[in-house]
PDB file of C-alpha atoms in Angstrom:
ATOM      1  CA  UNK A   1      35.137 128.611  37.618  1.00  0.00           C
ATOM      2  CA  UNK A   2      31.553 127.363  37.218  1.00  0.00           C
ATOM      3  CA  UNK A   3      30.607 130.560  35.406  1.00  0.00           C
ATOM      4  CA  UNK A   4      33.553 130.145  33.055  1.00  0.00           C
ATOM      5  CA  UNK A   5      32.590 126.550  32.255  1.00  0.00           C
ATOM      6  CA  UNK A   6      29.024 127.670  31.636  1.00  0.00           C
ATOM      7  CA  UNK A   7      30.223 130.310  29.170  1.00  0.00           C
ATOM      8  CA  UNK A   8      32.422 127.782  27.382  1.00  0.00           C
ATOM      9  CA  UNK A   9      29.510 125.337  27.186  1.00  0.00           C
ATOM     10  CA  UNK A  10      27.245 128.066  25.816  1.00  0.00           C
ATOM     11  CA  UNK A  11      29.791 129.092  23.184  1.00  0.00           C
ATOM     12  CA  UNK A  12      30.254 125.473  22.121  1.00  0.00           C
ATOM     13  CA  UNK A  13      26.503 125.049  21.782  1.00  0.00           C
ATOM     14  CA  UNK A  14      26.252 128.212  19.679  1.00  0.00           C
ATOM     15  CA  UNK A  15      29.147 127.062  17.500  1.00  0.00           C
ATOM     16  CA  UNK A  16      27.608 123.617  17.085  1.00  0.00           C
ATOM     17  CA  UNK A  17      24.234 125.106  16.194  1.00  0.00           C
ATOM     18  CA  UNK A  18      25.800 127.463  13.627  1.00  0.00           C
ATOM     19  CA  UNK A  19      27.790 124.592  12.141  1.00  0.00           C
ATOM     20  CA  UNK A  20      24.656 122.462  11.877  1.00  0.00           C
ATOM     21  CA  UNK A  21      22.825 125.280  10.073  1.00  0.00           C
ATOM     22  CA  UNK A  22      25.740 125.677   7.647  1.00  0.00           C
ATOM     23  CA  UNK A  23      25.799 121.944   6.926  1.00  0.00           C
ATOM     24  CA  UNK A  24      22.054 121.956   6.227  1.00  0.00           C
ATOM     25  CA  UNK A  25      22.267 125.026   3.975  1.00  0.00           C
ATOM     26  CA  UNK A  26      25.295 123.565   2.208  1.00  0.00           C
ATOM     27  CA  UNK A  27      23.406 120.347   1.521  1.00  0.00           C
ATOM     28  CA  UNK A  28      20.418 122.274   0.141  1.00  0.00           C
ATOM     29  CA  UNK A  29      22.419 124.658  -2.053  1.00  0.00           C
ATOM     30  CA  UNK A  30      22.989 123.807  -5.706  1.00  0.00           C
ATOM     31  CA  UNK A  31      26.743 123.715  -6.336  1.00  0.00           C
ATOM     32  CA  UNK A  32      28.622 124.575  -9.524  1.00  0.00           C
ATOM     33  CA  UNK A  33      32.429 124.241  -9.541  1.00  0.00           C
ATOM     34  CA  UNK A  34      33.989 127.024 -11.621  1.00  0.00           C
ATOM     35  CA  UNK A  35      37.645 126.256 -12.283  1.00  0.00           C
ATOM     36  CA  UNK A  36      40.038 129.154 -12.774  1.00  0.00           C
ATOM     37  CA  UNK A  37      43.163 128.435 -14.833  1.00  0.00           C
ATOM     38  CA  UNK A  38      45.800 130.839 -16.093  1.00  0.00           C
ATOM     39  CA  UNK A  39      48.679 129.599 -18.234  1.00  0.00           C
ATOM     40  CA  UNK A  40      49.013 126.139 -19.821  1.00  0.00           C
ATOM     41  CA  UNK A  41      52.290 124.374 -20.590  1.00  0.00           C
ATOM     42  CA  UNK A  42      53.412 121.154 -22.242  1.00  0.00           C
ATOM     43  CA  UNK A  43      55.659 118.947 -20.102  1.00  0.00           C
ATOM     44  CA  UNK A  44      57.553 117.906 -23.225  1.00  0.00           C
ATOM     45  CA  UNK A  45      58.566 121.526 -23.939  1.00  0.00           C
ATOM     46  CA  UNK A  46      58.180 123.310 -20.585  1.00  0.00           C
ATOM     47  CA  UNK A  47      60.161 126.410 -21.575  1.00  0.00           C
ATOM     48  CA  UNK A  48      58.063 127.310 -24.607  1.00  0.00           C
ATOM     49  CA  UNK A  49      55.432 130.065 -24.390  1.00  0.00           C
ATOM     50  CA  UNK A  50      56.212 131.038 -20.771  1.00  0.00           C
ATOM     51  CA  UNK A  51      53.807 132.915 -18.516  1.00  0.00           C
ATOM     52  CA  UNK A  52      54.463 135.618 -15.937  1.00  0.00           C
ATOM     53  CA  UNK A  53      53.685 133.316 -12.986  1.00  0.00           C
ATOM     54  CA  UNK A  54      54.936 129.720 -13.388  1.00  0.00           C
ATOM     55  CA  UNK A  55      53.235 128.557 -10.190  1.00  0.00           C
ATOM     56  CA  UNK A  56      49.913 129.143 -11.956  1.00  0.00           C
ATOM     57  CA  UNK A  57      50.881 127.118 -15.040  1.00  0.00           C
ATOM     58  CA  UNK A  58      48.945 123.888 -15.543  1.00  0.00           C
ATOM     59  CA  UNK A  59      50.125 120.958 -17.642  1.00  0.00           C
ATOM     60  CA  UNK A  60      48.069 120.249 -20.737  1.00  0.00           C
ATOM     61  CA  UNK A  61      48.572 116.541 -20.064  1.00  0.00           C
ATOM     62  CA  UNK A  62      46.840 116.883 -16.677  1.00  0.00           C
ATOM     63  CA  UNK A  63      44.100 118.999 -18.222  1.00  0.00           C
ATOM     64  CA  UNK A  64      43.494 116.282 -20.798  1.00  0.00           C
ATOM     65  CA  UNK A  65      43.150 113.699 -18.016  1.00  0.00           C
ATOM     66  CA  UNK A  66      40.595 115.856 -16.203  1.00  0.00           C
ATOM     67  CA  UNK A  67      38.526 116.661 -19.279  1.00  0.00           C
ATOM     68  CA  UNK A  68      38.530 113.085 -20.551  1.00  0.00           C
ATOM     69  CA  UNK A  69      37.134 111.890 -17.224  1.00  0.00           C
ATOM     70  CA  UNK A  70      34.488 114.628 -17.147  1.00  0.00           C
ATOM     71  CA  UNK A  71      33.412 113.877 -20.714  1.00  0.00           C
ATOM     72  CA  UNK A  72      33.038 110.194 -19.929  1.00  0.00           C
ATOM     73  CA  UNK A  73      31.132 111.144 -16.773  1.00  0.00           C
ATOM     74  CA  UNK A  74      28.636 113.136 -18.891  1.00  0.00           C
ATOM     75  CA  UNK A  75      29.246 116.510 -17.237  1.00  0.00           C
ATOM     76  CA  UNK A  76      27.696 119.664 -18.670  1.00  0.00           C
ATOM     77  CA  UNK A  77      30.404 122.174 -19.642  1.00  0.00           C
ATOM     78  CA  UNK A  78      28.978 125.674 -19.195  1.00  0.00           C
ATOM     79  CA  UNK A  79      30.050 128.953 -20.679  1.00  0.00           C
ATOM     80  CA  UNK A  80      29.505 132.179 -18.730  1.00  0.00           C
ATOM     81  CA  UNK A  81      26.237 132.958 -20.488  1.00  0.00           C
ATOM     82  CA  UNK A  82      24.876 129.466 -19.811  1.00  0.00           C
ATOM     83  CA  UNK A  83      25.653 129.948 -16.140  1.00  0.00           C
ATOM     84  CA  UNK A  84      24.130 133.417 -16.040  1.00  0.00           C
ATOM     85  CA  UNK A  85      20.955 132.585 -17.962  1.00  0.00           C
ATOM     86  CA  UNK A  86      20.217 129.038 -16.754  1.00  0.00           C
ATOM     87  CA  UNK A  87      21.416 129.249 -13.169  1.00  0.00           C
ATOM     88  CA  UNK A  88      21.904 132.820 -11.955  1.00  0.00           C
ATOM     89  CA  UNK A  89      18.839 134.561 -13.393  1.00  0.00           C
ATOM     90  CA  UNK A  90      16.978 131.482 -14.679  1.00  0.00           C
ATOM     91  CA  UNK A  91      15.891 133.520 -17.694  1.00  0.00           C
ATOM     92  CA  UNK A  92      16.196 130.369 -19.816  1.00  0.00           C
ATOM     93  CA  UNK A  93      14.816 126.916 -19.058  1.00  0.00           C
ATOM     94  CA  UNK A  94      17.233 124.031 -18.554  1.00  0.00           C
ATOM     95  CA  UNK A  95      17.068 121.781 -21.663  1.00  0.00           C
ATOM     96  CA  UNK A  96      15.536 118.370 -20.831  1.00  0.00           C
ATOM     97  CA  UNK A  97      18.652 116.645 -22.185  1.00  0.00           C
ATOM     98  CA  UNK A  98      20.686 118.249 -19.369  1.00  0.00           C
ATOM     99  CA  UNK A  99      18.607 116.758 -16.538  1.00  0.00           C
ATOM    100  CA  UNK A 100      20.737 114.334 -14.533  1.00  0.00           C
ATOM    101  CA  UNK A 101      24.032 115.975 -15.512  1.00  0.00           C
ATOM    102  CA  UNK A 102      26.488 117.826 -13.274  1.00  0.00           C
ATOM    103  CA  UNK A 103      27.498 121.332 -14.468  1.00  0.00           C
ATOM    104  CA  UNK A 104      31.085 122.619 -14.444  1.00  0.00           C
ATOM    105  CA  UNK A 105      32.786 125.665 -15.939  1.00  0.00           C
ATOM    106  CA  UNK A 106      36.348 126.164 -17.200  1.00  0.00           C
ATOM    107  CA  UNK A 107      37.775 129.699 -17.127  1.00  0.00           C
ATOM    108  CA  UNK A 108      41.192 130.982 -18.238  1.00  0.00           C
ATOM    109  CA  UNK A 109      42.622 134.323 -17.146  1.00  0.00           C
ATOM    110  CA  UNK A 110      45.098 136.753 -18.732  1.00  0.00           C
ATOM    111  CA  UNK A 111      44.784 135.607 -22.359  1.00  0.00           C
ATOM    112  CA  UNK A 112      47.980 133.645 -22.789  1.00  0.00           C
ATOM    113  CA  UNK A 113      48.997 132.482 -26.253  1.00  0.00           C
ATOM    114  CA  UNK A 114      49.696 129.037 -24.801  1.00  0.00           C
ATOM    115  CA  UNK A 115      45.950 128.541 -24.311  1.00  0.00           C
ATOM    116  CA  UNK A 116      45.533 128.815 -28.078  1.00  0.00           C
ATOM    117  CA  UNK A 117      48.609 126.655 -28.705  1.00  0.00           C
ATOM    118  CA  UNK A 118      47.746 123.823 -26.308  1.00  0.00           C
ATOM    119  CA  UNK A 119      44.108 123.990 -25.196  1.00  0.00           C
ATOM    120  CA  UNK A 120      42.454 124.781 -28.519  1.00  0.00           C
ATOM    121  CA  UNK A 121      43.944 121.691 -30.270  1.00  0.00           C
ATOM    122  CA  UNK A 122      42.881 119.596 -27.280  1.00  0.00           C
ATOM    123  CA  UNK A 123      39.295 120.835 -27.559  1.00  0.00           C
ATOM    124  CA  UNK A 124      39.318 120.129 -31.290  1.00  0.00           C
ATOM    125  CA  UNK A 125      40.575 116.615 -30.560  1.00  0.00           C
ATOM    126  CA  UNK A 126      37.718 116.021 -28.108  1.00  0.00           C
ATOM    127  CA  UNK A 127      35.213 117.253 -30.672  1.00  0.00           C
ATOM    128  CA  UNK A 128      36.479 114.708 -33.196  1.00  0.00           C
ATOM    129  CA  UNK A 129      36.735 111.887 -30.675  1.00  0.00           C
ATOM    130  CA  UNK A 130      33.587 112.405 -28.589  1.00  0.00           C
ATOM    131  CA  UNK A 131      31.438 114.697 -30.748  1.00  0.00           C
ATOM    132  CA  UNK A 132      31.361 117.282 -27.963  1.00  0.00           C
ATOM    133  CA  UNK A 133      32.214 120.968 -28.112  1.00  0.00           C
ATOM    134  CA  UNK A 134      33.647 122.125 -24.783  1.00  0.00           C
ATOM    135  CA  UNK A 135      33.475 125.907 -24.265  1.00  0.00           C
ATOM    136  CA  UNK A 136      36.153 127.692 -22.264  1.00  0.00           C
ATOM    137  CA  UNK A 137      35.689 131.157 -20.795  1.00  0.00           C
ATOM    138  CA  UNK A 138      38.539 133.564 -21.534  1.00  0.00           C
ATOM    139  CA  UNK A 139      38.793 136.638 -19.298  1.00  0.00           C
ATOM    140  CA  UNK A 140      40.894 138.928 -21.487  1.00  0.00           C
ATOM    141  CA  UNK A 141      42.736 142.254 -21.439  1.00  0.00           C
ATOM    142  CA  UNK A 142      42.499 143.732 -24.966  1.00  0.00           C
ATOM    143  CA  UNK A 143      45.352 146.183 -24.366  1.00  0.00           C
ATOM    144  CA  UNK A 144      47.629 143.273 -25.324  1.00  0.00           C
ATOM    145  CA  UNK A 145      45.888 142.460 -28.619  1.00  0.00           C
ATOM    146  CA  UNK A 146      47.856 144.757 -30.937  1.00  0.00           C
ATOM    147  CA  UNK A 147      50.602 142.621 -32.487  1.00  0.00           C
ATOM    148  CA  UNK A 148      52.062 145.729 -34.181  1.00  0.00           C
ATOM    149  CA  UNK A 149      52.910 147.290 -30.817  1.00  0.00           C
ATOM    150  CA  UNK A 150      56.672 146.721 -30.312  1.00  0.00           C
ATOM    151  CA  UNK A 151      56.205 146.846 -26.519  1.00  0.00           C
ATOM    152  CA  UNK A 152      53.536 144.155 -26.546  1.00  0.00           C
ATOM    153  CA  UNK A 153      54.605 140.931 -24.737  1.00  0.00           C
ATOM    154  CA  UNK A 154      54.506 138.056 -27.216  1.00  0.00           C
ATOM    155  CA  UNK A 155      53.067 135.666 -24.626  1.00  0.00           C
ATOM    156  CA  UNK A 156      49.544 137.086 -25.034  1.00  0.00           C
ATOM    157  CA  UNK A 157      46.809 136.323 -27.543  1.00  0.00           C
ATOM    158  CA  UNK A 158      46.221 138.679 -30.432  1.00  0.00           C
ATOM    159  CA  UNK A 159      42.775 139.679 -31.644  1.00  0.00           C
ATOM    160  CA  UNK A 160      43.230 137.260 -34.551  1.00  0.00           C
ATOM    161  CA  UNK A 161      43.859 134.430 -32.089  1.00  0.00           C
ATOM    162  CA  UNK A 162      40.714 135.334 -30.178  1.00  0.00           C
ATOM    163  CA  UNK A 163      38.643 135.402 -33.357  1.00  0.00           C
ATOM    164  CA  UNK A 164      40.033 131.996 -34.354  1.00  0.00           C
ATOM    165  CA  UNK A 165      38.791 130.309 -31.190  1.00  0.00           C
ATOM    166  CA  UNK A 166      35.469 132.139 -31.209  1.00  0.00           C
ATOM    167  CA  UNK A 167      34.834 131.235 -34.852  1.00  0.00           C
ATOM    168  CA  UNK A 168      35.584 127.593 -34.041  1.00  0.00           C
ATOM    169  CA  UNK A 169      32.954 127.734 -31.289  1.00  0.00           C
ATOM    170  CA  UNK A 170      35.251 127.080 -28.325  1.00  0.00           C
ATOM    171  CA  UNK A 171      35.999 130.516 -26.859  1.00  0.00           C
ATOM    172  CA  UNK A 172      33.609 132.439 -24.647  1.00  0.00           C
ATOM    173  CA  UNK A 173      35.197 135.898 -24.667  1.00  0.00           C
ATOM    174  CA  UNK A 174      34.740 138.006 -21.531  1.00  0.00           C
ATOM    175  CA  UNK A 175      36.512 140.921 -19.867  1.00  0.00           C
ATOM    176  CA  UNK A 176      39.126 141.296 -17.144  1.00  0.00           C
ATOM    177  CA  UNK A 177      39.659 144.999 -17.705  1.00  0.00           C
ATOM    178  CA  UNK A 178      41.657 146.775 -20.377  1.00  0.00           C
ATOM    179  CA  UNK A 179      45.230 146.609 -19.063  1.00  0.00           C
ATOM    180  CA  UNK A 180      45.151 144.069 -16.210  1.00  0.00           C
ATOM    181  CA  UNK A 181      45.795 146.612 -13.474  1.00  0.00           C
ATOM    182  CA  UNK A 182      44.848 146.554  -9.812  1.00  0.00           C
ATOM    183  CA  UNK A 183      41.676 148.616  -9.971  1.00  0.00           C
ATOM    184  CA  UNK A 184      41.781 149.396  -6.239  1.00  0.00           C
ATOM    185  CA  UNK A 185      44.854 151.564  -6.919  1.00  0.00           C
ATOM    186  CA  UNK A 186      43.087 153.774  -9.487  1.00  0.00           C
ATOM    187  CA  UNK A 187      40.780 156.726  -9.066  1.00  0.00           C
ATOM    188  CA  UNK A 188      37.145 156.318 -10.039  1.00  0.00           C
ATOM    189  CA  UNK A 189      37.536 157.954 -13.444  1.00  0.00           C
ATOM    190  CA  UNK A 190      40.393 155.633 -14.420  1.00  0.00           C
ATOM    191  CA  UNK A 191      38.558 152.584 -13.091  1.00  0.00           C
ATOM    192  CA  UNK A 192      35.559 153.332 -15.266  1.00  0.00           C
ATOM    193  CA  UNK A 193      37.778 153.951 -18.300  1.00  0.00           C
ATOM    194  CA  UNK A 194      39.536 150.596 -17.834  1.00  0.00           C
ATOM    195  CA  UNK A 195      36.221 148.734 -17.548  1.00  0.00           C
ATOM    196  CA  UNK A 196      34.479 150.551 -20.404  1.00  0.00           C
ATOM    197  CA  UNK A 197      37.467 150.510 -22.770  1.00  0.00           C
ATOM    198  CA  UNK A 198      37.925 146.769 -22.301  1.00  0.00           C
ATOM    199  CA  UNK A 199      34.333 146.050 -23.222  1.00  0.00           C
ATOM    200  CA  UNK A 200      34.484 148.290 -26.279  1.00  0.00           C
ATOM    201  CA  UNK A 201      37.770 146.819 -27.579  1.00  0.00           C
ATOM    202  CA  UNK A 202      36.618 143.233 -27.056  1.00  0.00           C
ATOM    203  CA  UNK A 203      33.410 143.909 -28.960  1.00  0.00           C
ATOM    204  CA  UNK A 204      35.345 145.615 -31.757  1.00  0.00           C
ATOM    205  CA  UNK A 205      37.699 142.640 -31.994  1.00  0.00           C
ATOM    206  CA  UNK A 206      34.905 140.113 -32.613  1.00  0.00           C
ATOM    207  CA  UNK A 207      32.605 142.305 -34.692  1.00  0.00           C
ATOM    208  CA  UNK A 208      30.906 140.393 -37.489  1.00  0.00           C
ATOM    209  CA  UNK A 209      31.313 136.950 -35.901  1.00  0.00           C
ATOM    210  CA  UNK A 210      28.524 134.678 -34.694  1.00  0.00           C
ATOM    211  CA  UNK A 211      27.627 135.141 -31.023  1.00  0.00           C
ATOM    212  CA  UNK A 212      29.522 138.426 -30.856  1.00  0.00           C
ATOM    213  CA  UNK A 213      26.576 139.816 -28.856  1.00  0.00           C
ATOM    214  CA  UNK A 214      27.574 137.519 -25.980  1.00  0.00           C
ATOM    215  CA  UNK A 215      31.093 138.947 -25.753  1.00  0.00           C
ATOM    216  CA  UNK A 216      32.020 141.053 -22.695  1.00  0.00           C
ATOM    217  CA  UNK A 217      28.767 140.447 -20.873  1.00  0.00           C
ATOM    218  CA  UNK A 218      30.736 139.373 -17.806  1.00  0.00           C
ATOM    219  CA  UNK A 219      33.827 140.479 -15.885  1.00  0.00           C
ATOM    220  CA  UNK A 220      36.652 139.058 -13.739  1.00  0.00           C
ATOM    221  CA  UNK A 221      38.395 141.319 -11.244  1.00  0.00           C
ATOM    222  CA  UNK A 222      42.097 141.814 -12.124  1.00  0.00           C
ATOM    223  CA  UNK A 223      44.414 140.583  -9.374  1.00  0.00           C
ATOM    224  CA  UNK A 224      41.233 139.439  -7.597  1.00  0.00           C
ATOM    225  CA  UNK A 225      40.889 142.906  -6.051  1.00  0.00           C
ATOM    226  CA  UNK A 226      37.470 144.469  -5.630  1.00  0.00           C
ATOM    227  CA  UNK A 227      35.671 146.917  -3.378  1.00  0.00           C
ATOM    228  CA  UNK A 228      32.246 148.516  -3.342  1.00  0.00           C
ATOM    229  CA  UNK A 229      33.166 151.327  -5.727  1.00  0.00           C
ATOM    230  CA  UNK A 230      34.623 148.924  -8.296  1.00  0.00           C
ATOM    231  CA  UNK A 231      31.632 146.608  -8.050  1.00  0.00           C
ATOM    232  CA  UNK A 232      29.263 149.548  -8.570  1.00  0.00           C
ATOM    233  CA  UNK A 233      31.086 150.576 -11.759  1.00  0.00           C
ATOM    234  CA  UNK A 234      31.285 147.006 -13.057  1.00  0.00           C
ATOM    235  CA  UNK A 235      27.493 146.759 -12.688  1.00  0.00           C
ATOM    236  CA  UNK A 236      27.104 149.613 -15.175  1.00  0.00           C
ATOM    237  CA  UNK A 237      28.851 147.642 -17.933  1.00  0.00           C
ATOM    238  CA  UNK A 238      28.477 143.940 -17.125  1.00  0.00           C
ATOM    239  CA  UNK A 239      25.809 141.464 -16.039  1.00  0.00           C
ATOM    240  CA  UNK A 240      27.959 139.564 -13.535  1.00  0.00           C
ATOM    241  CA  UNK A 241      31.517 139.380 -12.200  1.00  0.00           C
ATOM    242  CA  UNK A 242      33.871 136.686 -10.938  1.00  0.00           C
ATOM    243  CA  UNK A 243      36.426 136.477  -8.145  1.00  0.00           C
ATOM    244  CA  UNK A 244      38.678 133.832  -6.613  1.00  0.00           C
ATOM    245  CA  UNK A 245      37.673 132.645  -3.153  1.00  0.00           C
ATOM    246  CA  UNK A 246      38.366 128.916  -3.641  1.00  0.00           C
ATOM    247  CA  UNK A 247      34.746 128.024  -3.021  1.00  0.00           C
ATOM    248  CA  UNK A 248      32.055 126.276  -4.976  1.00  0.00           C
ATOM    249  CA  UNK A 249      29.528 128.654  -6.460  1.00  0.00           C
ATOM    250  CA  UNK A 250      26.356 127.941  -4.496  1.00  0.00           C
ATOM    251  CA  UNK A 251      22.864 128.693  -5.712  1.00  0.00           C
ATOM    252  CA  UNK A 252      19.587 128.533  -3.879  1.00  0.00           C
ATOM    253  CA  UNK A 253      20.212 130.952  -1.035  1.00  0.00           C
ATOM    254  CA  UNK A 254      22.177 134.204  -0.795  1.00  0.00           C
ATOM    255  CA  UNK A 255      23.479 135.050  -4.283  1.00  0.00           C
ATOM    256  CA  UNK A 256      25.883 137.816  -5.226  1.00  0.00           C
ATOM    257  CA  UNK A 257      26.066 138.012  -9.027  1.00  0.00           C
ATOM    258  CA  UNK A 258      29.056 140.361  -8.863  1.00  0.00           C
ATOM    259  CA  UNK A 259      31.027 138.109  -6.501  1.00  0.00           C
ATOM    260  CA  UNK A 260      30.740 134.739  -8.266  1.00  0.00           C
ATOM    261  CA  UNK A 261      33.042 132.153  -6.703  1.00  0.00           C
ATOM    262  CA  UNK A 262      35.907 130.493  -8.556  1.00  0.00           C
ATOM    263  CA  UNK A 263      38.332 127.743  -7.628  1.00  0.00           C
ATOM    264  CA  UNK A 264      41.903 128.830  -8.343  1.00  0.00           C
ATOM    265  CA  UNK A 265      43.973 126.098 -10.012  1.00  0.00           C
ATOM    266  CA  UNK A 266      47.747 125.970  -9.603  1.00  0.00           C
ATOM    267  CA  UNK A 267      50.608 123.970 -11.055  1.00  0.00           C
ATOM    268  CA  UNK A 268      50.747 121.452  -8.201  1.00  0.00           C
ATOM    269  CA  UNK A 269      47.027 120.617  -8.236  1.00  0.00           C
ATOM    270  CA  UNK A 270      46.678 117.017  -9.327  1.00  0.00           C
ATOM    271  CA  UNK A 271      43.996 115.845 -11.764  1.00  0.00           C
ATOM    272  CA  UNK A 272      42.570 113.815  -8.884  1.00  0.00           C
ATOM    273  CA  UNK A 273      41.996 116.973  -6.835  1.00  0.00           C
ATOM    274  CA  UNK A 274      40.168 118.678  -9.692  1.00  0.00           C
ATOM    275  CA  UNK A 275      38.039 115.595 -10.244  1.00  0.00           C
ATOM    276  CA  UNK A 276      37.148 115.431  -6.546  1.00  0.00           C
ATOM    277  CA  UNK A 277      35.976 119.031  -6.761  1.00  0.00           C
ATOM    278  CA  UNK A 278      34.016 118.319  -9.935  1.00  0.00           C
ATOM    279  CA  UNK A 279      32.238 115.398  -8.291  1.00  0.00           C
ATOM    280  CA  UNK A 280      30.907 117.795  -5.649  1.00  0.00           C
ATOM    281  CA  UNK A 281      28.826 119.512  -8.335  1.00  0.00           C
ATOM    282  CA  UNK A 282      25.093 119.088  -7.864  1.00  0.00           C
ATOM    283  CA  UNK A 283      23.131 116.867 -10.217  1.00  0.00           C
ATOM    284  CA  UNK A 284      20.423 118.687 -12.155  1.00  0.00           C
ATOM    285  CA  UNK A 285      16.994 117.551 -10.929  1.00  0.00           C
ATOM    286  CA  UNK A 286      13.842 117.478 -13.037  1.00  0.00           C
ATOM    287  CA  UNK A 287      12.369 120.434 -11.179  1.00  0.00           C
ATOM    288  CA  UNK A 288      15.348 122.819 -11.101  1.00  0.00           C
TER     289      UNK A 288
END
């Protein structure tokens, strides 16, 4: 009995020590909340522009509440290249005007037409009202771009819709593979084709536009499925990759540029929850 109690005491001490180390590391790490949305809907017309997964739909009214609060709180809205260059590789120096701000990123998966219909006008409204241009990262599947394909689902963006948002300066266009398939179910040859074809088609879509060189630099794993073979192939075509693990992206200790953390947002997530997560972002110090 005494030996058992001793073992329990030892295990509790080890657990407490490990927890203390985690708390210290967590407090030292620089945190960036990266929000992952999918489809957007309007509560006034909830049946228009439906998605394939209603539980992932988010109300544009709630999104407006969140963004208005973040704008008034002077948050820094990052695109994927800002995050990569300023925070991940530090190949660019943080602008002095950003010191004291908290960074956040907004990403949208699957390329739904309702993002163009509801989010783009909202971003344009904020630009007029607050003189701020908020970028949103779109992880797209260009197999759905061709509006002349009779089998194409109408709920997805066309290439013209992508070019519209990029020309306006709001869209950051990145890849989620060509056809939105579970890459873990493909052989290596088909995986590489899906990754490479997506990058090529995205770049063809935006050819001739400003900042087209920043398109398809980064990747999001379709269905959030990834293994070592997929990651190795993604590295050949992209500079970083994103996954959902419902964690803050932490910088300052172990970093995995091809497993960047995102916070998955669902229909029932209140604006207050998103704002609580945003407030956990680290404030940029003078000596970052």
